[in-house]
mmCIF file with all atom_site columns, C-alpha atoms in Angstrom:
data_model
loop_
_atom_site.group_PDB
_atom_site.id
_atom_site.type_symbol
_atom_site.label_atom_id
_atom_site.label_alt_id
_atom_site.label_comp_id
_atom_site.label_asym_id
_atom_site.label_entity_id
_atom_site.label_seq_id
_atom_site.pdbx_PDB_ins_code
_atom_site.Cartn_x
_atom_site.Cartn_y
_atom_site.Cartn_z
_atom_site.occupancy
_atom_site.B_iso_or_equiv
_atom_site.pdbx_formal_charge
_atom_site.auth_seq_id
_atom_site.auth_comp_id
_atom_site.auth_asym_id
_atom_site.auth_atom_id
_atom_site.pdbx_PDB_model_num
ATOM 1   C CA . UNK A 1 1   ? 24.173 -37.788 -15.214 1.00 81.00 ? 1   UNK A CA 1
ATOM 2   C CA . UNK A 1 2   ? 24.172 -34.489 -13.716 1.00 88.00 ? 2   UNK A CA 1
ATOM 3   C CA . UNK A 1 3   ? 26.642 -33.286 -10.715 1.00 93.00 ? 3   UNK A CA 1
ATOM 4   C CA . UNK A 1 4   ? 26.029 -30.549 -8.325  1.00 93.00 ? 4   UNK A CA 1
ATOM 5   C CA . UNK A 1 5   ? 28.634 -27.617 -7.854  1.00 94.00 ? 5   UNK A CA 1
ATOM 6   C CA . UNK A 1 6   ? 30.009 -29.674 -4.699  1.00 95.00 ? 6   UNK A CA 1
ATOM 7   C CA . UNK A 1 7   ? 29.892 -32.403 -6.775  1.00 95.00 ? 7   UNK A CA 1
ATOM 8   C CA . UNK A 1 8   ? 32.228 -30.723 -9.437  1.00 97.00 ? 8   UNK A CA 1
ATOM 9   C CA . UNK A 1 9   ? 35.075 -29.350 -6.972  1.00 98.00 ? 9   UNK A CA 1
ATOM 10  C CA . UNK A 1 10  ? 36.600 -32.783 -6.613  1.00 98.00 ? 10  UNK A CA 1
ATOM 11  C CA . UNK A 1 11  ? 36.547 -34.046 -9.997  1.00 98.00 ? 11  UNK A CA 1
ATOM 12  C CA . UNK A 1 12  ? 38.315 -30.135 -10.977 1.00 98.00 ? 12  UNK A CA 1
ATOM 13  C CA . UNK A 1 13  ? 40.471 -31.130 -8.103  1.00 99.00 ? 13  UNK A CA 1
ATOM 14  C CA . UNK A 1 14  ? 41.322 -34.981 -9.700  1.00 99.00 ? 14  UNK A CA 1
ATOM 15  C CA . UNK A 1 15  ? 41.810 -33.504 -12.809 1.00 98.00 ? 15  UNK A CA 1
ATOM 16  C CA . UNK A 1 16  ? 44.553 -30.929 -11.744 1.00 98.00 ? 16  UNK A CA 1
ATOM 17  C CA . UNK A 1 17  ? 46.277 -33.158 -10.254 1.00 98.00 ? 17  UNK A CA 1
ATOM 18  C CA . UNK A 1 18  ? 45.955 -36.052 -12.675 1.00 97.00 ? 18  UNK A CA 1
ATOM 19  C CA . UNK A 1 19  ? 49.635 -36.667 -14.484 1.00 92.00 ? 19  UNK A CA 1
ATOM 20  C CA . UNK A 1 20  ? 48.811 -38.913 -16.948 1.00 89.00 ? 20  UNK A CA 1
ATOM 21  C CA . UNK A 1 21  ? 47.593 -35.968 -20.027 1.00 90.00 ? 21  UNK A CA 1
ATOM 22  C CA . UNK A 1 22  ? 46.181 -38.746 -22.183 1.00 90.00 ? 22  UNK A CA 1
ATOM 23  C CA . UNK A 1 23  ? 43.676 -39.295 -19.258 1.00 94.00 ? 23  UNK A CA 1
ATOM 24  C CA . UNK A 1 24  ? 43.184 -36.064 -18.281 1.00 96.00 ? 24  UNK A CA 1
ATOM 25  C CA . UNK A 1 25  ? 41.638 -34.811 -21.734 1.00 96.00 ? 25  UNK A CA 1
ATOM 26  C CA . UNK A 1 26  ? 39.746 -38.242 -22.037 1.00 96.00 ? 26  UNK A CA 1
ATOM 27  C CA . UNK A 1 27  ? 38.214 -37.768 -18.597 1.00 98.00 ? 27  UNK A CA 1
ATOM 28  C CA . UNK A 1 28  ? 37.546 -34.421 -19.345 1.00 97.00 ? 28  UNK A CA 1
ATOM 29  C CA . UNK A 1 29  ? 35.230 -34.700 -22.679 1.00 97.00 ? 29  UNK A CA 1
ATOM 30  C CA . UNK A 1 30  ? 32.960 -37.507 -20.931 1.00 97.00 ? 30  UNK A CA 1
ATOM 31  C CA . UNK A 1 31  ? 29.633 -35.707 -20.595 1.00 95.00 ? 31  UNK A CA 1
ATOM 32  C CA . UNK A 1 32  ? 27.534 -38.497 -20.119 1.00 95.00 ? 32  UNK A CA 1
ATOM 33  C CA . UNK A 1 33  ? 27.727 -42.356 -18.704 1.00 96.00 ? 33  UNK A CA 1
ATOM 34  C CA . UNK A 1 34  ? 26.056 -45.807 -18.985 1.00 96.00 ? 34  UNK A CA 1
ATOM 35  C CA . UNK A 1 35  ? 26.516 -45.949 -15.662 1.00 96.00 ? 35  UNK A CA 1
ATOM 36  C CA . UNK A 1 36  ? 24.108 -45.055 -12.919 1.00 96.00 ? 36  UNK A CA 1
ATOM 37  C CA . UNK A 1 37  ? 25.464 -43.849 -9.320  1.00 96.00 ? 37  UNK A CA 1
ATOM 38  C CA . UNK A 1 38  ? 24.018 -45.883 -6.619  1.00 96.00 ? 38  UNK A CA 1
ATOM 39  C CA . UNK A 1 39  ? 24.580 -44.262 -2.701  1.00 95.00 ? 39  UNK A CA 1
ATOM 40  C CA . UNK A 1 40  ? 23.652 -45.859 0.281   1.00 96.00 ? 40  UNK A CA 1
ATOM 41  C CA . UNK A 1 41  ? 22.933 -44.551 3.878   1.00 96.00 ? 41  UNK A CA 1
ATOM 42  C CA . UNK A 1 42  ? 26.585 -45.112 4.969   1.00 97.00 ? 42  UNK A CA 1
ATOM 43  C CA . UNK A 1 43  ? 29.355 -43.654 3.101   1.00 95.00 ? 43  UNK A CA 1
ATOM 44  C CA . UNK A 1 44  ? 31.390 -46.246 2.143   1.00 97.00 ? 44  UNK A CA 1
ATOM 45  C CA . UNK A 1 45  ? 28.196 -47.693 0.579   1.00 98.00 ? 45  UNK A CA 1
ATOM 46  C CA . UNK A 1 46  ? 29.309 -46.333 -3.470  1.00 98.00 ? 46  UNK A CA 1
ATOM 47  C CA . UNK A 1 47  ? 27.884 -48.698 -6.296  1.00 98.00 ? 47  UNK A CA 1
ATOM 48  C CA . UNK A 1 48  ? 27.418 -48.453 -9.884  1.00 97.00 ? 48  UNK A CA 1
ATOM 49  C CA . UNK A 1 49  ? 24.801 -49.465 -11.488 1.00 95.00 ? 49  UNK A CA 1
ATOM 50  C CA . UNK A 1 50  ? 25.962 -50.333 -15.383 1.00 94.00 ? 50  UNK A CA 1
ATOM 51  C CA . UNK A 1 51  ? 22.410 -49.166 -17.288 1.00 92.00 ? 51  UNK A CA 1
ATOM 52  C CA . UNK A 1 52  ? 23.940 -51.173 -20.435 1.00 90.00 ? 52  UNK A CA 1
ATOM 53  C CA . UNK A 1 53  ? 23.204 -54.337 -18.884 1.00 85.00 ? 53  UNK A CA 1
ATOM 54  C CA . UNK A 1 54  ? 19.308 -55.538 -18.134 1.00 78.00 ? 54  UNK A CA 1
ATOM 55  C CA . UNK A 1 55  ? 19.156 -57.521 -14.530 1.00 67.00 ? 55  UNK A CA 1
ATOM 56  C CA . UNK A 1 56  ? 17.649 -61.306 -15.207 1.00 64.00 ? 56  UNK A CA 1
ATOM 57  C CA . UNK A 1 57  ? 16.508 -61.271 -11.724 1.00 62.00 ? 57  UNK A CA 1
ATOM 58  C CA . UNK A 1 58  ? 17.038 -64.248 -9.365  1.00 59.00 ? 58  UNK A CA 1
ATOM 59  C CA . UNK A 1 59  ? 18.335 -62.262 -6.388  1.00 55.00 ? 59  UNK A CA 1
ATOM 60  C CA . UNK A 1 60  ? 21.995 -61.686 -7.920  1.00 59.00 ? 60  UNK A CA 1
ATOM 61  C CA . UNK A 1 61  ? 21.927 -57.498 -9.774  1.00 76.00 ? 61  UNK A CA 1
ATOM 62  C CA . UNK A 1 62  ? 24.218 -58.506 -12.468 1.00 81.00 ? 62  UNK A CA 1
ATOM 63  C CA . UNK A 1 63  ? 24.107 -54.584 -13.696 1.00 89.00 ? 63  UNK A CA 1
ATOM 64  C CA . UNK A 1 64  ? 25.627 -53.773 -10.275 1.00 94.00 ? 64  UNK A CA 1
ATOM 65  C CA . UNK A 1 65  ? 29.995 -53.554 -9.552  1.00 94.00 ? 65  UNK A CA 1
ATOM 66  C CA . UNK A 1 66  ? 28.974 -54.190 -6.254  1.00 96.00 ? 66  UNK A CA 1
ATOM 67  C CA . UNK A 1 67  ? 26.265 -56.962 -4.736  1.00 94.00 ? 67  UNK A CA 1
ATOM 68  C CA . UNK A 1 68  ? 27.083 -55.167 -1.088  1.00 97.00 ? 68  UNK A CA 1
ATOM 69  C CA . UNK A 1 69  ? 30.059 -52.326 -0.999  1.00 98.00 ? 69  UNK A CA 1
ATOM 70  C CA . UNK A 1 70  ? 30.629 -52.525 2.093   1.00 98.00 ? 70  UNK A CA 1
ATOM 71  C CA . UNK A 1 71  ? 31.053 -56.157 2.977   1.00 98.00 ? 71  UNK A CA 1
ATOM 72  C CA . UNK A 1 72  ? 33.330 -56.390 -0.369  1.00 98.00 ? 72  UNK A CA 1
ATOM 73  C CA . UNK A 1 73  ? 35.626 -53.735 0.664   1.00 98.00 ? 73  UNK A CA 1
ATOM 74  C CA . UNK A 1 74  ? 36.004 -55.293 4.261   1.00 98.00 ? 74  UNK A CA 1
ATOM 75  C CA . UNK A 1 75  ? 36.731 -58.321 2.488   1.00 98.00 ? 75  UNK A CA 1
ATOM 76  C CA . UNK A 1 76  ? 39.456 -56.969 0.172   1.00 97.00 ? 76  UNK A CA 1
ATOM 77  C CA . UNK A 1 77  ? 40.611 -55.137 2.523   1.00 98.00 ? 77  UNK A CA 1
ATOM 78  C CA . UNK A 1 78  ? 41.544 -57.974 5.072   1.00 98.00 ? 78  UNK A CA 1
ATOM 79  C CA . UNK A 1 79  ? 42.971 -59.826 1.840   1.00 97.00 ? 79  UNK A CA 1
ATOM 80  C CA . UNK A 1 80  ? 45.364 -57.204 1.103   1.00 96.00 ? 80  UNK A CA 1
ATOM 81  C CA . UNK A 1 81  ? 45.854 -56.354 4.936   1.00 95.00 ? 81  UNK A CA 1
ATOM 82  C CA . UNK A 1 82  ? 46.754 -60.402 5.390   1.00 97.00 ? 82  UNK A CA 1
ATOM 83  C CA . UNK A 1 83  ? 48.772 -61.066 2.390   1.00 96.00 ? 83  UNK A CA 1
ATOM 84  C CA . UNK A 1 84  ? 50.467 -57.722 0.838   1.00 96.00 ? 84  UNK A CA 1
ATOM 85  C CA . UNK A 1 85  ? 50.530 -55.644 3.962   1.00 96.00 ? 85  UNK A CA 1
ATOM 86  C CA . UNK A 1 86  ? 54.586 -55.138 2.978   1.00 96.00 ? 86  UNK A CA 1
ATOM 87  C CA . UNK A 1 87  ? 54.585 -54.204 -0.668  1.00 95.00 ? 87  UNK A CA 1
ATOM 88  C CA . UNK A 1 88  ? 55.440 -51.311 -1.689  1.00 94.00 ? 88  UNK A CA 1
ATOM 89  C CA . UNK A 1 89  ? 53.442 -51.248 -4.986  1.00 92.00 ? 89  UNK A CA 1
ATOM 90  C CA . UNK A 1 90  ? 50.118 -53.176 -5.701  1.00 94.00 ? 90  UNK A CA 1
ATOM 91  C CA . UNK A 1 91  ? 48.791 -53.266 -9.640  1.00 91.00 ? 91  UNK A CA 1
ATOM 92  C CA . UNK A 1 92  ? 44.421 -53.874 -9.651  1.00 94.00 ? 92  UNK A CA 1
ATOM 93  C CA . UNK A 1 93  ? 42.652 -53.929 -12.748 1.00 94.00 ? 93  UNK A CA 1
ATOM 94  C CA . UNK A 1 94  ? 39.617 -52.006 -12.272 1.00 96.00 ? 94  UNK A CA 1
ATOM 95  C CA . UNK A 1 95  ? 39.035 -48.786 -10.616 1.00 98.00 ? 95  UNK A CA 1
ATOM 96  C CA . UNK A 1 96  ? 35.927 -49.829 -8.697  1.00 97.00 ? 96  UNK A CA 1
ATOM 97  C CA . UNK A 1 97  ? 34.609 -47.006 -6.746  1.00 98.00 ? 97  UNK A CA 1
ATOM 98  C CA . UNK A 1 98  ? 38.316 -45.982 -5.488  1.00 98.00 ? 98  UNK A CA 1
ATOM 99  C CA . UNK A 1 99  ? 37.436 -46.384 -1.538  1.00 98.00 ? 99  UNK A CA 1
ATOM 100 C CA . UNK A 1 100 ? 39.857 -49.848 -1.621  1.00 98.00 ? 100 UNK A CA 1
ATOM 101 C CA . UNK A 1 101 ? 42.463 -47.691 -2.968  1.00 98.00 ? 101 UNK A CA 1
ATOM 102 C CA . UNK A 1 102 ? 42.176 -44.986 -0.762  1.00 97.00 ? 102 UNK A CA 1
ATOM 103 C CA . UNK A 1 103 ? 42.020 -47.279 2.411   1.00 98.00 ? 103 UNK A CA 1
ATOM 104 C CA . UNK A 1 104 ? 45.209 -49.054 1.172   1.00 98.00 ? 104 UNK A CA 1
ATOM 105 C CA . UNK A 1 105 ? 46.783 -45.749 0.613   1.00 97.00 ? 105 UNK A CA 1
ATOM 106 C CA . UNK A 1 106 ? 46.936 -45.651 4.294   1.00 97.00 ? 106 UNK A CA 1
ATOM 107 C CA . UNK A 1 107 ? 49.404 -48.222 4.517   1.00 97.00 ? 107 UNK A CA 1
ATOM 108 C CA . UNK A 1 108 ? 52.840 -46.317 4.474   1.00 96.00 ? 108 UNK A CA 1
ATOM 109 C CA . UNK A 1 109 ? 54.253 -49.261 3.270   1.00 97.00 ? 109 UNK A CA 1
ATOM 110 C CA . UNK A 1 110 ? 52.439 -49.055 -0.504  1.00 97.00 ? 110 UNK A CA 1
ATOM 111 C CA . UNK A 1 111 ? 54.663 -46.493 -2.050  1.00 95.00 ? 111 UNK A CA 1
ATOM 112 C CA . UNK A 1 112 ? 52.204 -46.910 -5.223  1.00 95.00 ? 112 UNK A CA 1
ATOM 113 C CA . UNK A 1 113 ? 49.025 -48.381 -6.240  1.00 96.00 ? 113 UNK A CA 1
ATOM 114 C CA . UNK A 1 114 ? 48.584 -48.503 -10.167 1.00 91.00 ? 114 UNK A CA 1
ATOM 115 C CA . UNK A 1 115 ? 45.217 -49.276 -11.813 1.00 94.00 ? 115 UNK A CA 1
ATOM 116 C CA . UNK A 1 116 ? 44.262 -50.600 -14.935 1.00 91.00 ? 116 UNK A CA 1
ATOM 117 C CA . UNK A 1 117 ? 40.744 -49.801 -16.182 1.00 94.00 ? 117 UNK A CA 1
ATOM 118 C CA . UNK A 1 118 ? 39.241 -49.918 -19.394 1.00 93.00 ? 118 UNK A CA 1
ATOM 119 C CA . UNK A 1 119 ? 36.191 -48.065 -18.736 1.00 95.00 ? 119 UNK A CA 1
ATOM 120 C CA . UNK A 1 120 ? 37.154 -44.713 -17.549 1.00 97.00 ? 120 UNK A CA 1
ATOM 121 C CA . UNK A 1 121 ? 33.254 -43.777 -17.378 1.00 98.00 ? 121 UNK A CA 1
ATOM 122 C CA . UNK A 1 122 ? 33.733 -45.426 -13.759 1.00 98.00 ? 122 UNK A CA 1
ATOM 123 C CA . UNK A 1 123 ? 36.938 -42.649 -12.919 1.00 98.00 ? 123 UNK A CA 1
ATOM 124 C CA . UNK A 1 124 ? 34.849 -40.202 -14.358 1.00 98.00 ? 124 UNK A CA 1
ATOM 125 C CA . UNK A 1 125 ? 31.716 -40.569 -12.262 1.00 98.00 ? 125 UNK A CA 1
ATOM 126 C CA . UNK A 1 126 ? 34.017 -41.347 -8.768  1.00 98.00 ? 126 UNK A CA 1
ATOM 127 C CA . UNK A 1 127 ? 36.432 -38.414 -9.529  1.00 98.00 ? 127 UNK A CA 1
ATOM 128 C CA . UNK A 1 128 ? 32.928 -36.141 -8.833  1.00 98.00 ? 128 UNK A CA 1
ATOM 129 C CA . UNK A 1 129 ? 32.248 -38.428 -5.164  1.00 97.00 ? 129 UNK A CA 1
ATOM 130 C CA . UNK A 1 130 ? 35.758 -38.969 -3.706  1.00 98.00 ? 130 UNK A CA 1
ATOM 131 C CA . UNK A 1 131 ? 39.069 -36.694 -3.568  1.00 98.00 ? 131 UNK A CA 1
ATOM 132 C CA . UNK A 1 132 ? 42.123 -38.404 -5.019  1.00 98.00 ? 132 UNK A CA 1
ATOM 133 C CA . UNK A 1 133 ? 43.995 -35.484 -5.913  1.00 98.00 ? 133 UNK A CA 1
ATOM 134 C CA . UNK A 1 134 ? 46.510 -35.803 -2.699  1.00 98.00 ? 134 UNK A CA 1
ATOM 135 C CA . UNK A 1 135 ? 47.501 -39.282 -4.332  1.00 98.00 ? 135 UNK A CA 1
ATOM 136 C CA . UNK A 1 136 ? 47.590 -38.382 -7.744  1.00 98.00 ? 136 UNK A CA 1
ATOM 137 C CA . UNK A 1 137 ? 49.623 -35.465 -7.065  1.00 97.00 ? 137 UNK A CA 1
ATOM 138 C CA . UNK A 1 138 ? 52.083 -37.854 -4.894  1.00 96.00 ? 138 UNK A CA 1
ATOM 139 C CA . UNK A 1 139 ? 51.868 -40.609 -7.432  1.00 94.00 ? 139 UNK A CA 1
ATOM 140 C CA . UNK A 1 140 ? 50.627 -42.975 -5.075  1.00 97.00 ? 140 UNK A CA 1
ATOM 141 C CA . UNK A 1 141 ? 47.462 -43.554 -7.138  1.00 97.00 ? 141 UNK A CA 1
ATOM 142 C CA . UNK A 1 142 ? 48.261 -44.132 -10.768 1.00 94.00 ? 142 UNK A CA 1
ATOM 143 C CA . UNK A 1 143 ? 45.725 -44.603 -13.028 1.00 95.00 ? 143 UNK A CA 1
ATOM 144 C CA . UNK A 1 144 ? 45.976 -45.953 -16.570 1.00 90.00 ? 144 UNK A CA 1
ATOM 145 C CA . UNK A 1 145 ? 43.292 -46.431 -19.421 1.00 89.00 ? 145 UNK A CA 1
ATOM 146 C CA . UNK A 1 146 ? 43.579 -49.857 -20.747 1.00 85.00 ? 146 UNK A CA 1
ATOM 147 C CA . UNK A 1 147 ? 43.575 -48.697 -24.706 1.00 81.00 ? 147 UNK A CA 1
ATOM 148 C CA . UNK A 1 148 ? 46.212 -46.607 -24.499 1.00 73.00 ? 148 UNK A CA 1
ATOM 149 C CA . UNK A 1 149 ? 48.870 -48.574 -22.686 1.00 66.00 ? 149 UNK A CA 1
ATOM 150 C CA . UNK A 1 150 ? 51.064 -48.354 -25.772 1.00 65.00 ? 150 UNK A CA 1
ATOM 151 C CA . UNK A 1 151 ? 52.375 -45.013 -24.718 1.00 58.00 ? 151 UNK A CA 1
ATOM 152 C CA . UNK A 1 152 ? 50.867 -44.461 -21.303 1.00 58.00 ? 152 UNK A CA 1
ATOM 153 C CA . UNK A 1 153 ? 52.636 -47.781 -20.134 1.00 61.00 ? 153 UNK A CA 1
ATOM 154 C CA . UNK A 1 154 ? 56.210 -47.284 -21.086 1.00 56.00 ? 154 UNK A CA 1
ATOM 155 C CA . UNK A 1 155 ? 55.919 -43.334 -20.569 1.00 59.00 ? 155 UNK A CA 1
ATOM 156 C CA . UNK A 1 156 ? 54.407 -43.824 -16.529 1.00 60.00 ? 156 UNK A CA 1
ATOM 157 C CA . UNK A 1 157 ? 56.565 -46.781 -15.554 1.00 58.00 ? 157 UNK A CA 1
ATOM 158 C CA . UNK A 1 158 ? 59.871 -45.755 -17.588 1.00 53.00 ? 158 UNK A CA 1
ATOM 159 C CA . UNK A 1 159 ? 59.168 -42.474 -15.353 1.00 58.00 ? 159 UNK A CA 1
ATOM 160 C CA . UNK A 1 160 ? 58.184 -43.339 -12.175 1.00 60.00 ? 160 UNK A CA 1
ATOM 161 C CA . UNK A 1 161 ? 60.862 -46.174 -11.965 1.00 57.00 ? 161 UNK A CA 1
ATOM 162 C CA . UNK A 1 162 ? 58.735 -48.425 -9.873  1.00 55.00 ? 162 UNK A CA 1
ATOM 163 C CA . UNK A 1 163 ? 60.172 -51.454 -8.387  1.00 51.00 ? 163 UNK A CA 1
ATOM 164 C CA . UNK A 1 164 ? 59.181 -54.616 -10.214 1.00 50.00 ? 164 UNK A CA 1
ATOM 165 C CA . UNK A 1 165 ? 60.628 -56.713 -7.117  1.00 49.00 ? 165 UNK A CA 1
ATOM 166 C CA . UNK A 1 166 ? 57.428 -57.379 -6.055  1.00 50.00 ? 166 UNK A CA 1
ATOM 167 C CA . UNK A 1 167 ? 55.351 -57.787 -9.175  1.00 51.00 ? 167 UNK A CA 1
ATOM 168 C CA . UNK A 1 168 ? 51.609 -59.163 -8.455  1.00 53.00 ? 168 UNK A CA 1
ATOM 169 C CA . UNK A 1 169 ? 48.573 -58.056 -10.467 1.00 51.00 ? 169 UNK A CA 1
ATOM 170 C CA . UNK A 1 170 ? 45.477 -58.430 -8.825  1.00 54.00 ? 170 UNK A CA 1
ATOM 171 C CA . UNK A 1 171 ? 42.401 -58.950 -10.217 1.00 51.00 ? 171 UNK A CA 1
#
C-alpha cells in the first residue's frame, strides 16, 4: 500500500507522539499490509478490507472489519454513550479504524481509553488517515500490541497509574 505525502504527515505526527517505544519502532518498519483500505463517500465511512481472507459470498464480506462503518459506530457509540458515559477509563480490544475512539475521546469524563490489538498492520494503515497524536501525547489514547504485553503492560499501567475502580474490557 502506498500513501501520499498528505497521507504521511499524520502517521509522522502519530508516531512522535506515540509513548509506547516498543510500538513506535514496530509501527515504523511496517512497509507493507494484508490489509486493503476501503473509503466511502462520507468520512466516517473507513473499512478494511483483510486481503488474507477470500469472501465465500452470500451477502455477508467476511474479509471486511466493517459490514457498514457507519451504522456500527452509531451503534457503539450509543452503547458506550448509554452504559459507560461516567468512566473514566474504557479498555477495547481492537483498534478498528480509531473513529470510536476518537468520538469517545470527546467525553471529558474518559480520562483514558486503552486498546489492545494484535495486529498493528490496522494502527499502521489508520495512523496515515486519522490524527491521534493530540491523544497520544495526552495519554488519553493508549495503545498496546498484544505480543508484547509482558513489558508494555506492567511498564504503561505501573506508569500511568490508571484507576482499576472501574475495570470493564470490552470486546
Amino acid at each position: 500500500m502506498t500513501f501520499t505525502p498528505t497521507q504521511k504527515e499524520p502517521f509522522n505526527k502519530n508516531i512522535e507522539a506515540l509513548s509506547n517505544i516498543l510500538l513506535k519502532e514496530s509501527l515504523k518498519e511496517i512497509k507493507s499490509s494484508k490489509f486493503e483500505l476501503v473509503l466511502g463517500k462520507d468520512n466516517l465511512d473507513i473499512n478494511l478490507k483483510d486481503t488474507s481472507i477470500k469472501n465465500n459470498g452470500g451477502g455477508y464480506n467476511e474479509n471486511l472489519l466493517y459490514q457498514d462503518p457507519i451504522k456500527e459506530l452509531q451503534t457503539m457509540l450509543n452503547t458506550y454513550n448509554d452504559k459507560y458515559l461516567l468512566y473514566p477509563v474504557l479498555y477495547f480490544y481492537g483498534f478498528g479504524n480509531g473513529i470510536l475512539f476518537k468520538a469517545l475521546l470527546q467525553n471529558k469524563n474518559h480520562q483514558h481509553i486503552v486498546v489492545f490489538e494484535k495486529d498493528i498492520e490496522i494502527i499502521w494503515i489508520m495512523f496515515h488517515i486519522l490524527d491521534f497524536s493530540n491523544e497520544l501525547q495526552s495519554a488519553r489514547l493508549m495503545i498496546l500490541q498484544t505480543s508484547s504485553l509482558d513489558i508494555e503492560f506492567f511498564l504503561i499501567f505501573a506508569l500511568a497509574n490508571l484507576s482499576f475502580n472501574f475495570l470493564e474490557f470490552i470486546f
